[in-house]
Amino acid sequence: MPSLKDLRNRISSVKSTKKITSAMKMVAAAKLKRAQNNAEQTRPYAKKMSEIVSSLVKNQGSKEFKFGERKTKNVLLIICSADRGLCGGFNGSIIKFSKKLSMELSNKGLNISYIFVGKKAYFSLRRICKDSILENFTDIANPSVEFDLAKTIRDKILKLFLENTIDECHLVYTKFKSAISQTVESLQLLPLKQQELENDKESVNQLYDFEPDEEVILNEIIPKNIAIQIHTALLENLASEQGSRMTAMDNATRNANDMIDNLTLFYNRSRQALITKELIEIISGAEAV
Amino acid sequence: MSFNLEIITPDQVIYNENIDLVIMPGIEGDFGILKNHMPFLTYLRLGLIYIYKEKKIIDSFLVNTGIVEVTNQSCVLLTEDIVRSKDFKSSEKNDEMDQLKTKILKKIYYS
């Protein structure tokens, strides 16, 4: 049975842990708000871009183009995770998803290479896929996700794609649904899935005048579209991380509260027991005299 | 005779107003957009955008590539790299791109 002093120490240590978790929760909530705002602000650009691309691809018909599909042999996975831990199952589910995905792909006999964004997935997957890691970007959200990062990644994958080093490129990220619910998803960046874009939505089929011509514009627009897709994914990933951390820290604070209650109860009981024991000793001592 | 011009970057909508005329540096030469322009899609090179209202230049931007979509009553410019001409500062690197931009800014106005 722990002594009273032990119990007191234990209670005070749980209390200070609680202080940390509740502070982290509040910080995460503030950061989540900011991340959501940022994600909100890119929406007009992304929306307009996808409208233009889908109407262009529709007009294009089934003509072959630079970023079209070809026989797949080498696949590039871009895996976005967080730079820090203490955010519940966030990094864990990304890692699990990536492992599953790369297993599926390698069972099909494809070569996989990786680009990591964020430290956590890199640290836990680097041993499994050490030779096939092309690059690792860290400190991405410091203080906020810059569009330049998306551009750098975009340039890199386009270069690899046009050199025929890779034939397919997927982006693994966490889609933000709400502060308490996020799902890991993979998004195919390259090659373009024509059919998906065509069935995207009932966009107004405008008859445009093109300058210089459709194909050139399409080849110019697609890299921009890829960059914004990466950027949006990174922002959603960041929002998800903060959301997930907020929930995790909220739970931790609540658990700490429960623990303090239990420990305090136990402490008071033992204290009372000790007092009663002493009294009994004194009384029986007095009776003996 | 005004129409709506929107300039959108990945970070924000930086311009959204009714204007009379806009002149942009298209890939095959500068072009002006007035109201009721036919649907038009092109992309830009590095250059200056001039925005006119009531026959005066009310604003100008330095743009480095972008996509312009003109539909019936509106004109949308999507670009990753744009800055108001008067806010332009060359970055610390002062690379080739910055020098080009500075040079373009020194150009005399159209008309």
Short mmCIF file of C-alpha atoms in Angstrom, two decimals:
data_model
loop_
_atom_site.label_atom_id
_atom_site.label_comp_id
_atom_site.label_asym_id
_atom_site.label_seq_id
_atom_site.Cartn_x
_atom_site.Cartn_y
_atom_site.Cartn_z
CA MET A 1 0.00 0.00 0.00
CA PRO A 2 1.42 3.36 -1.06
CA SER A 3 2.18 5.83 1.70
CA LEU A 4 0.37 9.17 1.97
CA LYS A 5 3.42 10.99 0.65
CA ASP A 6 3.52 8.76 -2.44
CA LEU A 7 -0.14 9.46 -3.09
CA ARG A 8 0.34 13.20 -2.71
CA ASN A 9 3.21 13.12 -5.21
CA ARG A 10 1.20 11.06 -7.62
CA ILE A 11 -1.75 13.47 -7.45
CA SER A 12 0.41 16.50 -8.05
CA SER A 13 2.14 14.87 -11.02
CA VAL A 14 -1.20 13.98 -12.63
CA LYS A 15 -2.31 17.54 -12.01
CA SER A 16 0.65 19.00 -13.85
CA THR A 17 0.16 16.57 -16.73
CA LYS A 18 -3.42 17.75 -16.89
CA LYS A 19 -2.24 21.33 -17.13
CA ILE A 20 -0.04 20.44 -20.09
CA THR A 21 -2.71 18.51 -21.95
CA SER A 22 -5.33 21.17 -21.47
CA ALA A 23 -2.92 23.85 -22.69
CA MET A 24 -2.10 21.70 -25.72
CA LYS A 25 -5.77 21.27 -26.39
CA MET A 26 -6.33 25.01 -26.45
CA VAL A 27 -3.32 25.60 -28.68
CA ALA A 28 -4.53 22.91 -31.06
CA ALA A 29 -7.99 24.48 -31.14
CA ALA A 30 -6.53 27.86 -32.10
CA LYS A 31 -4.32 26.29 -34.74
CA LEU A 32 -7.22 24.28 -36.08
CA LYS A 33 -9.20 27.46 -36.56
CA ARG A 34 -6.32 28.98 -38.51
CA ALA A 35 -5.77 25.86 -40.59
CA GLN A 36 -9.44 25.75 -41.46
CA ASN A 37 -9.38 29.39 -42.49
CA ASN A 38 -6.39 28.76 -44.72
CA ALA A 39 -8.09 25.79 -46.30
CA GLU A 40 -11.15 27.94 -46.84
CA GLN A 41 -9.13 30.59 -48.65
CA THR A 42 -7.71 28.23 -51.26
CA ARG A 43 -11.13 26.95 -52.14
CA PRO A 44 -12.06 29.58 -54.82
CA TYR A 45 -8.82 28.92 -56.68
CA ALA A 46 -9.12 25.14 -56.51
CA LYS A 47 -12.77 25.23 -57.52
CA LYS A 48 -12.24 27.46 -60.54
CA MET A 49 -9.20 25.46 -61.59
CA SER A 50 -11.02 22.15 -61.52
CA GLU A 51 -13.93 23.70 -63.45
CA ILE A 52 -11.62 24.87 -66.20
CA VAL A 53 -9.73 21.58 -66.33
CA SER A 54 -12.85 19.47 -66.46
CA SER A 55 -14.41 21.55 -69.22
CA LEU A 56 -11.14 21.42 -71.16
CA VAL A 57 -10.76 17.68 -70.80
CA LYS A 58 -14.35 17.30 -71.90
CA ASN A 59 -13.70 19.27 -75.05
CA GLN A 60 -10.47 17.44 -75.62
CA GLY A 61 -12.32 14.15 -76.12
CA SER A 62 -10.16 11.07 -76.31
CA LYS A 63 -7.10 12.63 -77.92
CA GLU A 64 -3.80 11.60 -76.43
CA PHE A 65 -1.95 14.09 -74.30
CA LYS A 66 1.24 14.48 -72.36
CA PHE A 67 -0.15 13.55 -68.96
CA GLY A 68 -2.34 10.70 -70.17
CA GLU A 69 -2.30 7.16 -68.92
CA ARG A 70 0.35 4.68 -69.91
CA LYS A 71 1.50 1.25 -68.86
CA THR A 72 2.37 1.40 -65.18
CA LYS A 73 5.62 0.00 -63.85
CA ASN A 74 6.93 2.53 -61.35
CA VAL A 75 4.75 4.23 -58.78
CA LEU A 76 5.54 7.21 -56.61
CA LEU A 77 3.79 7.61 -53.28
CA ILE A 78 3.74 10.98 -51.58
CA ILE A 79 2.94 10.41 -47.93
CA CYS A 80 1.86 13.38 -45.83
CA SER A 81 2.03 13.05 -42.09
CA ALA A 82 2.62 15.38 -39.15
CA ASP A 83 5.90 16.70 -37.80
CA ARG A 84 4.91 16.07 -34.20
CA GLY A 85 3.24 13.34 -32.26
CA LEU A 86 0.67 13.50 -29.47
CA CYS A 87 -2.19 13.69 -31.90
CA GLY A 88 -4.07 10.48 -31.24
CA GLY A 89 -4.21 7.94 -34.02
CA PHE A 90 -3.42 10.49 -36.70
CA ASN A 91 0.09 9.39 -37.69
CA GLY A 92 -0.64 5.77 -36.89
CA SER A 93 -3.49 5.56 -39.35
CA ILE A 94 -1.46 7.26 -42.08
CA ILE A 95 1.36 4.77 -41.57
CA LYS A 96 -1.03 1.83 -41.54
CA PHE A 97 -2.73 3.03 -44.71
CA SER A 98 0.59 3.59 -46.50
CA LYS A 99 1.85 0.15 -45.55
CA LYS A 100 -1.31 -1.45 -46.85
CA LEU A 101 -1.22 0.55 -50.06
CA SER A 102 2.43 -0.22 -50.78
CA MET A 103 1.79 -3.88 -50.05
CA GLU A 104 -1.04 -3.93 -52.58
CA LEU A 105 1.07 -2.15 -55.17
CA SER A 106 4.11 -4.36 -54.73
CA ASN A 107 1.92 -7.46 -54.95
CA LYS A 108 1.01 -6.23 -58.40
CA GLY A 109 4.70 -6.29 -59.23
CA LEU A 110 5.22 -2.52 -59.28
CA ASN A 111 8.28 -0.65 -58.12
CA ILE A 112 7.46 1.92 -55.50
CA SER A 113 9.35 5.04 -54.55
CA TYR A 114 8.43 7.48 -51.82
CA ILE A 115 8.41 11.16 -51.00
CA PHE A 116 7.64 12.00 -47.40
CA VAL A 117 6.15 15.21 -46.12
CA GLY A 118 6.41 15.48 -42.36
CA LYS A 119 8.69 13.65 -39.96
CA LYS A 120 6.53 11.02 -38.33
CA ALA A 121 5.76 8.74 -41.27
CA TYR A 122 9.32 9.12 -42.49
CA PHE A 123 10.81 7.96 -39.20
CA SER A 124 8.67 4.88 -38.93
CA LEU A 125 8.74 3.82 -42.58
CA ARG A 126 12.33 4.64 -43.48
CA ARG A 127 13.62 1.24 -42.42
CA ILE A 128 11.13 -0.61 -44.62
CA CYS A 129 11.74 1.45 -47.71
CA LYS A 130 15.18 2.91 -47.22
CA ASP A 131 16.49 2.79 -50.79
CA SER A 132 13.38 4.04 -52.47
CA ILE A 133 12.97 7.29 -50.55
CA LEU A 134 13.50 10.19 -52.91
CA GLU A 135 12.99 13.08 -50.60
CA ASN A 136 11.74 14.08 -47.20
CA PHE A 137 10.22 17.47 -46.47
CA THR A 138 9.99 18.49 -42.83
CA ASP A 139 8.92 21.54 -40.87
CA ILE A 140 6.18 22.18 -43.36
CA ALA A 141 3.74 24.01 -41.19
CA ASN A 142 6.03 26.51 -39.61
CA PRO A 143 4.15 28.84 -39.18
CA SER A 144 1.83 27.94 -42.07
CA VAL A 145 1.87 25.76 -45.16
CA GLU A 146 3.41 27.72 -48.01
CA PHE A 147 2.29 27.31 -51.58
CA ASP A 148 5.93 27.11 -52.63
CA LEU A 149 6.19 23.69 -51.03
CA ALA A 150 3.40 22.38 -53.24
CA LYS A 151 5.17 23.93 -56.23
CA THR A 152 8.47 22.24 -55.34
CA ILE A 153 6.80 18.85 -55.01
CA ARG A 154 4.87 19.42 -58.23
CA ASP A 155 8.02 20.29 -60.18
CA LYS A 156 9.74 17.23 -58.84
CA ILE A 157 7.02 14.75 -59.75
CA LEU A 158 6.43 16.30 -63.19
CA LYS A 159 10.12 15.99 -63.93
CA LEU A 160 10.13 12.35 -62.89
CA PHE A 161 6.96 11.67 -64.85
CA LEU A 162 8.21 13.24 -68.06
CA GLU A 163 11.53 11.44 -67.72
CA ASN A 164 9.54 8.19 -67.50
CA THR A 165 11.07 7.43 -64.10
CA ILE A 166 7.59 7.13 -62.67
CA ASP A 167 4.34 6.24 -64.40
CA GLU A 168 1.91 6.87 -61.61
CA CYS A 169 1.79 9.16 -58.62
CA HIS A 170 -0.44 8.91 -55.58
CA LEU A 171 -0.78 11.29 -52.68
CA VAL A 172 -1.65 9.86 -49.27
CA TYR A 173 -3.18 12.40 -46.91
CA THR A 174 -5.86 12.77 -44.28
CA LYS A 175 -9.10 14.26 -45.41
CA PHE A 176 -10.64 16.66 -42.94
CA LYS A 177 -14.31 15.99 -42.27
CA SER A 178 -14.73 17.62 -38.88
CA ALA A 179 -12.70 18.22 -35.77
CA ILE A 180 -13.46 14.73 -34.55
CA SER A 181 -13.59 12.77 -37.77
CA GLN A 182 -10.85 12.41 -40.38
CA THR A 183 -10.13 9.70 -42.91
CA VAL A 184 -6.92 8.74 -44.67
CA GLU A 185 -7.27 8.80 -48.43
CA SER A 186 -5.12 8.41 -51.47
CA LEU A 187 -5.45 10.69 -54.43
CA GLN A 188 -4.10 9.93 -57.88
CA LEU A 189 -2.21 12.98 -59.15
CA LEU A 190 -0.74 11.48 -62.28
CA PRO A 191 -1.67 10.37 -64.84
CA LEU A 192 -4.94 12.20 -65.22
CA LYS A 193 -8.01 10.05 -65.06
CA GLN A 194 -9.95 11.39 -67.97
CA GLN A 195 -13.19 9.64 -67.23
CA GLU A 196 -13.32 10.82 -63.67
CA LEU A 197 -12.84 14.40 -64.74
CA GLU A 198 -15.49 14.06 -67.41
CA ASN A 199 -18.09 12.73 -65.04
CA ASP A 200 -17.02 15.20 -62.39
CA LYS A 201 -20.07 17.38 -62.53
CA GLU A 202 -22.42 19.04 -64.95
CA SER A 203 -20.17 21.92 -65.80
CA VAL A 204 -21.47 24.34 -68.37
CA ASN A 205 -20.02 23.37 -71.67
CA GLN A 206 -18.63 26.68 -72.81
CA LEU A 207 -17.36 27.13 -76.32
CA TYR A 208 -14.11 28.95 -75.76
CA ASP A 209 -11.82 30.75 -78.06
CA PHE A 210 -8.36 29.37 -77.28
CA GLU A 211 -5.05 31.07 -77.56
CA PRO A 212 -2.71 29.49 -78.68
CA ASP A 213 -4.73 26.25 -78.74
CA GLU A 214 -6.52 23.81 -76.53
CA GLU A 215 -3.78 21.26 -76.15
CA VAL A 216 -1.09 23.75 -75.23
CA ILE A 217 -3.35 25.36 -72.64
CA LEU A 218 -4.26 21.99 -71.20
CA ASN A 219 -0.61 21.07 -70.81
CA GLU A 220 -0.03 24.41 -69.14
CA ILE A 221 -2.98 24.13 -66.79
CA ILE A 222 -2.46 20.57 -65.56
CA PRO A 223 0.75 21.33 -63.61
CA LYS A 224 -1.05 24.22 -61.91
CA ASN A 225 -3.94 21.95 -61.10
CA ILE A 226 -1.59 19.38 -59.59
CA ALA A 227 0.08 22.05 -57.46
CA ILE A 228 -3.22 23.23 -56.06
CA GLN A 229 -4.30 19.65 -55.39
CA ILE A 230 -1.13 19.05 -53.39
CA HIS A 231 -1.54 22.35 -51.57
CA THR A 232 -5.15 21.62 -50.65
CA ALA A 233 -4.17 18.14 -49.45
CA LEU A 234 -1.39 19.56 -47.26
CA LEU A 235 -3.76 22.10 -45.75
CA GLU A 236 -6.39 19.45 -45.06
CA ASN A 237 -3.70 17.27 -43.56
CA LEU A 238 -2.67 20.08 -41.23
CA ALA A 239 -6.26 20.79 -40.22
CA SER A 240 -6.78 17.09 -39.57
CA GLU A 241 -3.64 16.91 -37.46
CA GLN A 242 -4.79 19.79 -35.29
CA GLY A 243 -8.31 18.42 -35.06
CA SER A 244 -7.00 15.04 -34.09
CA ARG A 245 -4.64 16.54 -31.50
CA MET A 246 -7.45 18.61 -30.06
CA THR A 247 -9.63 15.52 -29.56
CA ALA A 248 -6.75 13.48 -28.17
CA MET A 249 -5.79 16.17 -25.69
CA ASP A 250 -9.41 16.69 -24.69
CA ASN A 251 -9.62 12.99 -23.89
CA ALA A 252 -6.34 13.11 -22.01
CA THR A 253 -7.55 16.04 -19.90
CA ARG A 254 -10.75 14.20 -19.08
CA ASN A 255 -8.84 11.06 -18.14
CA ALA A 256 -6.52 13.10 -15.95
CA ASN A 257 -9.56 14.53 -14.18
CA ASP A 258 -10.95 11.06 -13.51
CA MET A 259 -7.60 9.91 -12.24
CA ILE A 260 -7.27 12.88 -9.89
CA ASP A 261 -10.76 12.20 -8.50
CA ASN A 262 -9.97 8.54 -7.88
CA LEU A 263 -6.58 9.26 -6.35
CA THR A 264 -7.95 11.99 -4.08
CA LEU A 265 -10.69 9.65 -2.86
CA PHE A 266 -8.14 6.93 -2.17
CA TYR A 267 -5.83 9.43 -0.45
CA ASN A 268 -8.59 10.68 1.87
CA ARG A 269 -9.67 7.13 2.71
CA SER A 270 -6.14 6.10 3.62
CA ARG A 271 -5.67 9.25 5.66
CA GLN A 272 -8.86 8.56 7.58
CA ALA A 273 -7.89 4.93 8.05
CA LEU A 274 -4.57 6.02 9.44
CA ILE A 275 -6.21 8.46 11.89
CA THR A 276 -8.69 5.83 13.03
CA LYS A 277 -5.89 3.34 13.53
CA GLU A 278 -3.93 5.78 15.65
CA LEU A 279 -6.99 6.62 17.74
CA ILE A 280 -7.67 2.95 18.36
CA GLU A 281 -4.08 2.46 19.41
CA ILE A 282 -4.25 5.37 21.85
CA ILE A 283 -7.60 4.28 23.30
CA SER A 284 -6.56 0.66 23.73
CA GLY A 285 -3.28 1.83 25.25
CA ALA A 286 -5.20 3.98 27.77
CA GLU A 287 -7.53 1.09 28.64
CA ALA A 288 -4.59 -1.18 29.34
CA VAL A 289 -3.29 1.34 31.90
CA MET B 1 -20.14 49.38 -69.49
CA SER B 2 -18.43 47.48 -66.73
CA PHE B 3 -17.80 43.81 -66.05
CA ASN B 4 -16.42 41.84 -63.15
CA LEU B 5 -12.74 41.02 -62.85
CA GLU B 6 -11.55 38.47 -60.32
CA ILE B 7 -7.91 37.79 -59.57
CA ILE B 8 -7.52 34.62 -57.52
CA THR B 9 -4.35 33.20 -55.99
CA PRO B 10 -4.06 30.00 -53.97
CA ASP B 11 -3.97 32.11 -50.80
CA GLN B 12 -6.79 34.53 -51.39
CA VAL B 13 -8.98 36.47 -53.78
CA ILE B 14 -6.92 39.60 -54.23
CA TYR B 15 -9.15 41.53 -56.60
CA ASN B 16 -12.86 41.36 -57.23
CA GLU B 17 -14.36 44.47 -58.73
CA ASN B 18 -16.33 45.92 -61.61
CA ILE B 19 -14.07 47.51 -64.17
CA ASP B 20 -14.26 48.83 -67.73
CA LEU B 21 -11.16 47.43 -69.36
CA VAL B 22 -8.26 45.20 -68.48
CA ILE B 23 -5.08 44.75 -70.45
CA MET B 24 -3.13 41.56 -69.89
CA PRO B 25 0.15 40.12 -71.15
CA GLY B 26 -1.02 37.04 -73.08
CA ILE B 27 1.36 34.35 -74.23
CA GLU B 28 0.90 35.45 -77.83
CA GLY B 29 0.82 39.18 -77.15
CA ASP B 30 -1.00 41.65 -74.97
CA PHE B 31 -4.76 41.77 -75.16
CA GLY B 32 -7.54 43.87 -73.75
CA ILE B 33 -10.84 42.60 -72.40
CA LEU B 34 -13.97 44.72 -72.58
CA LYS B 35 -17.52 43.91 -71.62
CA ASN B 36 -19.26 41.20 -73.68
CA HIS B 37 -16.03 39.64 -74.82
CA MET B 38 -16.55 36.19 -76.30
CA PRO B 39 -15.65 33.19 -74.11
CA PHE B 40 -11.90 33.02 -74.15
CA LEU B 41 -9.20 30.96 -72.49
CA THR B 42 -5.48 31.66 -72.54
CA TYR B 43 -2.47 31.88 -70.33
CA LEU B 44 -0.15 34.73 -69.49
CA ARG B 45 3.54 35.38 -69.65
CA LEU B 46 5.50 37.62 -67.27
CA GLY B 47 4.21 41.17 -67.56
CA LEU B 48 1.95 43.89 -66.29
CA ILE B 49 -1.81 43.96 -65.97
CA TYR B 50 -3.52 47.33 -66.30
CA ILE B 51 -7.00 47.88 -64.98
CA TYR B 52 -9.03 50.77 -66.37
CA LYS B 53 -12.12 52.43 -65.10
CA GLU B 54 -13.61 55.54 -66.62
CA LYS B 55 -10.67 55.79 -68.98
CA LYS B 56 -8.13 55.92 -66.19
CA ILE B 57 -5.72 53.30 -64.94
CA ILE B 58 -6.93 52.51 -61.44
CA ASP B 59 -4.65 49.63 -60.65
CA SER B 60 -1.80 47.62 -62.06
CA PHE B 61 -0.32 44.25 -61.17
CA LEU B 62 2.89 42.47 -61.96
CA VAL B 63 2.03 38.92 -62.94
CA ASN B 64 4.15 35.90 -63.72
CA THR B 65 2.13 33.33 -65.68
CA GLY B 66 -1.48 32.56 -64.99
CA ILE B 67 -4.64 31.40 -66.62
CA VAL B 68 -7.37 33.74 -67.81
CA GLU B 69 -10.90 32.63 -68.39
CA VAL B 70 -13.34 35.07 -69.92
CA THR B 71 -17.01 34.18 -69.88
CA ASN B 72 -20.03 36.30 -70.75
CA GLN B 73 -20.00 38.84 -67.99
CA SER B 74 -16.85 38.11 -66.08
CA CYS B 75 -13.16 37.60 -66.32
CA VAL B 76 -11.22 35.35 -63.95
CA LEU B 77 -7.45 35.25 -63.59
CA LEU B 78 -5.87 32.35 -61.75
CA THR B 79 -2.25 32.90 -60.89
CA GLU B 80 0.35 31.73 -58.40
CA ASP B 81 2.64 34.72 -58.61
CA ILE B 82 1.18 38.20 -58.65
CA VAL B 83 1.85 41.43 -56.82
CA ARG B 84 0.52 44.99 -57.02
CA SER B 85 3.00 46.98 -59.06
CA LYS B 86 3.50 49.52 -56.31
CA ASP B 87 4.05 46.83 -53.67
CA PHE B 88 6.76 45.01 -55.57
CA LYS B 89 10.07 44.62 -53.79
CA SER B 90 12.82 42.50 -55.17
CA SER B 91 13.61 39.67 -52.79
CA GLU B 92 16.95 39.18 -51.10
CA LYS B 93 18.06 36.66 -53.66
CA ASN B 94 17.72 39.24 -56.44
CA ASP B 95 17.88 36.50 -59.04
CA GLU B 96 17.21 36.65 -62.75
CA MET B 97 13.45 36.67 -62.25
CA ASP B 98 13.64 39.62 -59.88
CA GLN B 99 15.79 41.60 -62.25
CA LEU B 100 13.38 40.90 -65.09
CA LYS B 101 10.48 42.01 -62.95
CA THR B 102 12.23 45.24 -61.96
CA LYS B 103 12.97 45.92 -65.60
CA ILE B 104 9.37 45.36 -66.63
CA LEU B 105 8.13 47.70 -63.91
CA LYS B 106 10.24 50.50 -65.29
CA LYS B 107 8.50 50.21 -68.63
CA ILE B 108 6.39 53.21 -69.62
CA TYR B 109 2.61 52.92 -69.55
CA TYR B 110 0.49 51.94 -72.47
CA SER B 111 -1.43 54.89 -73.99
#
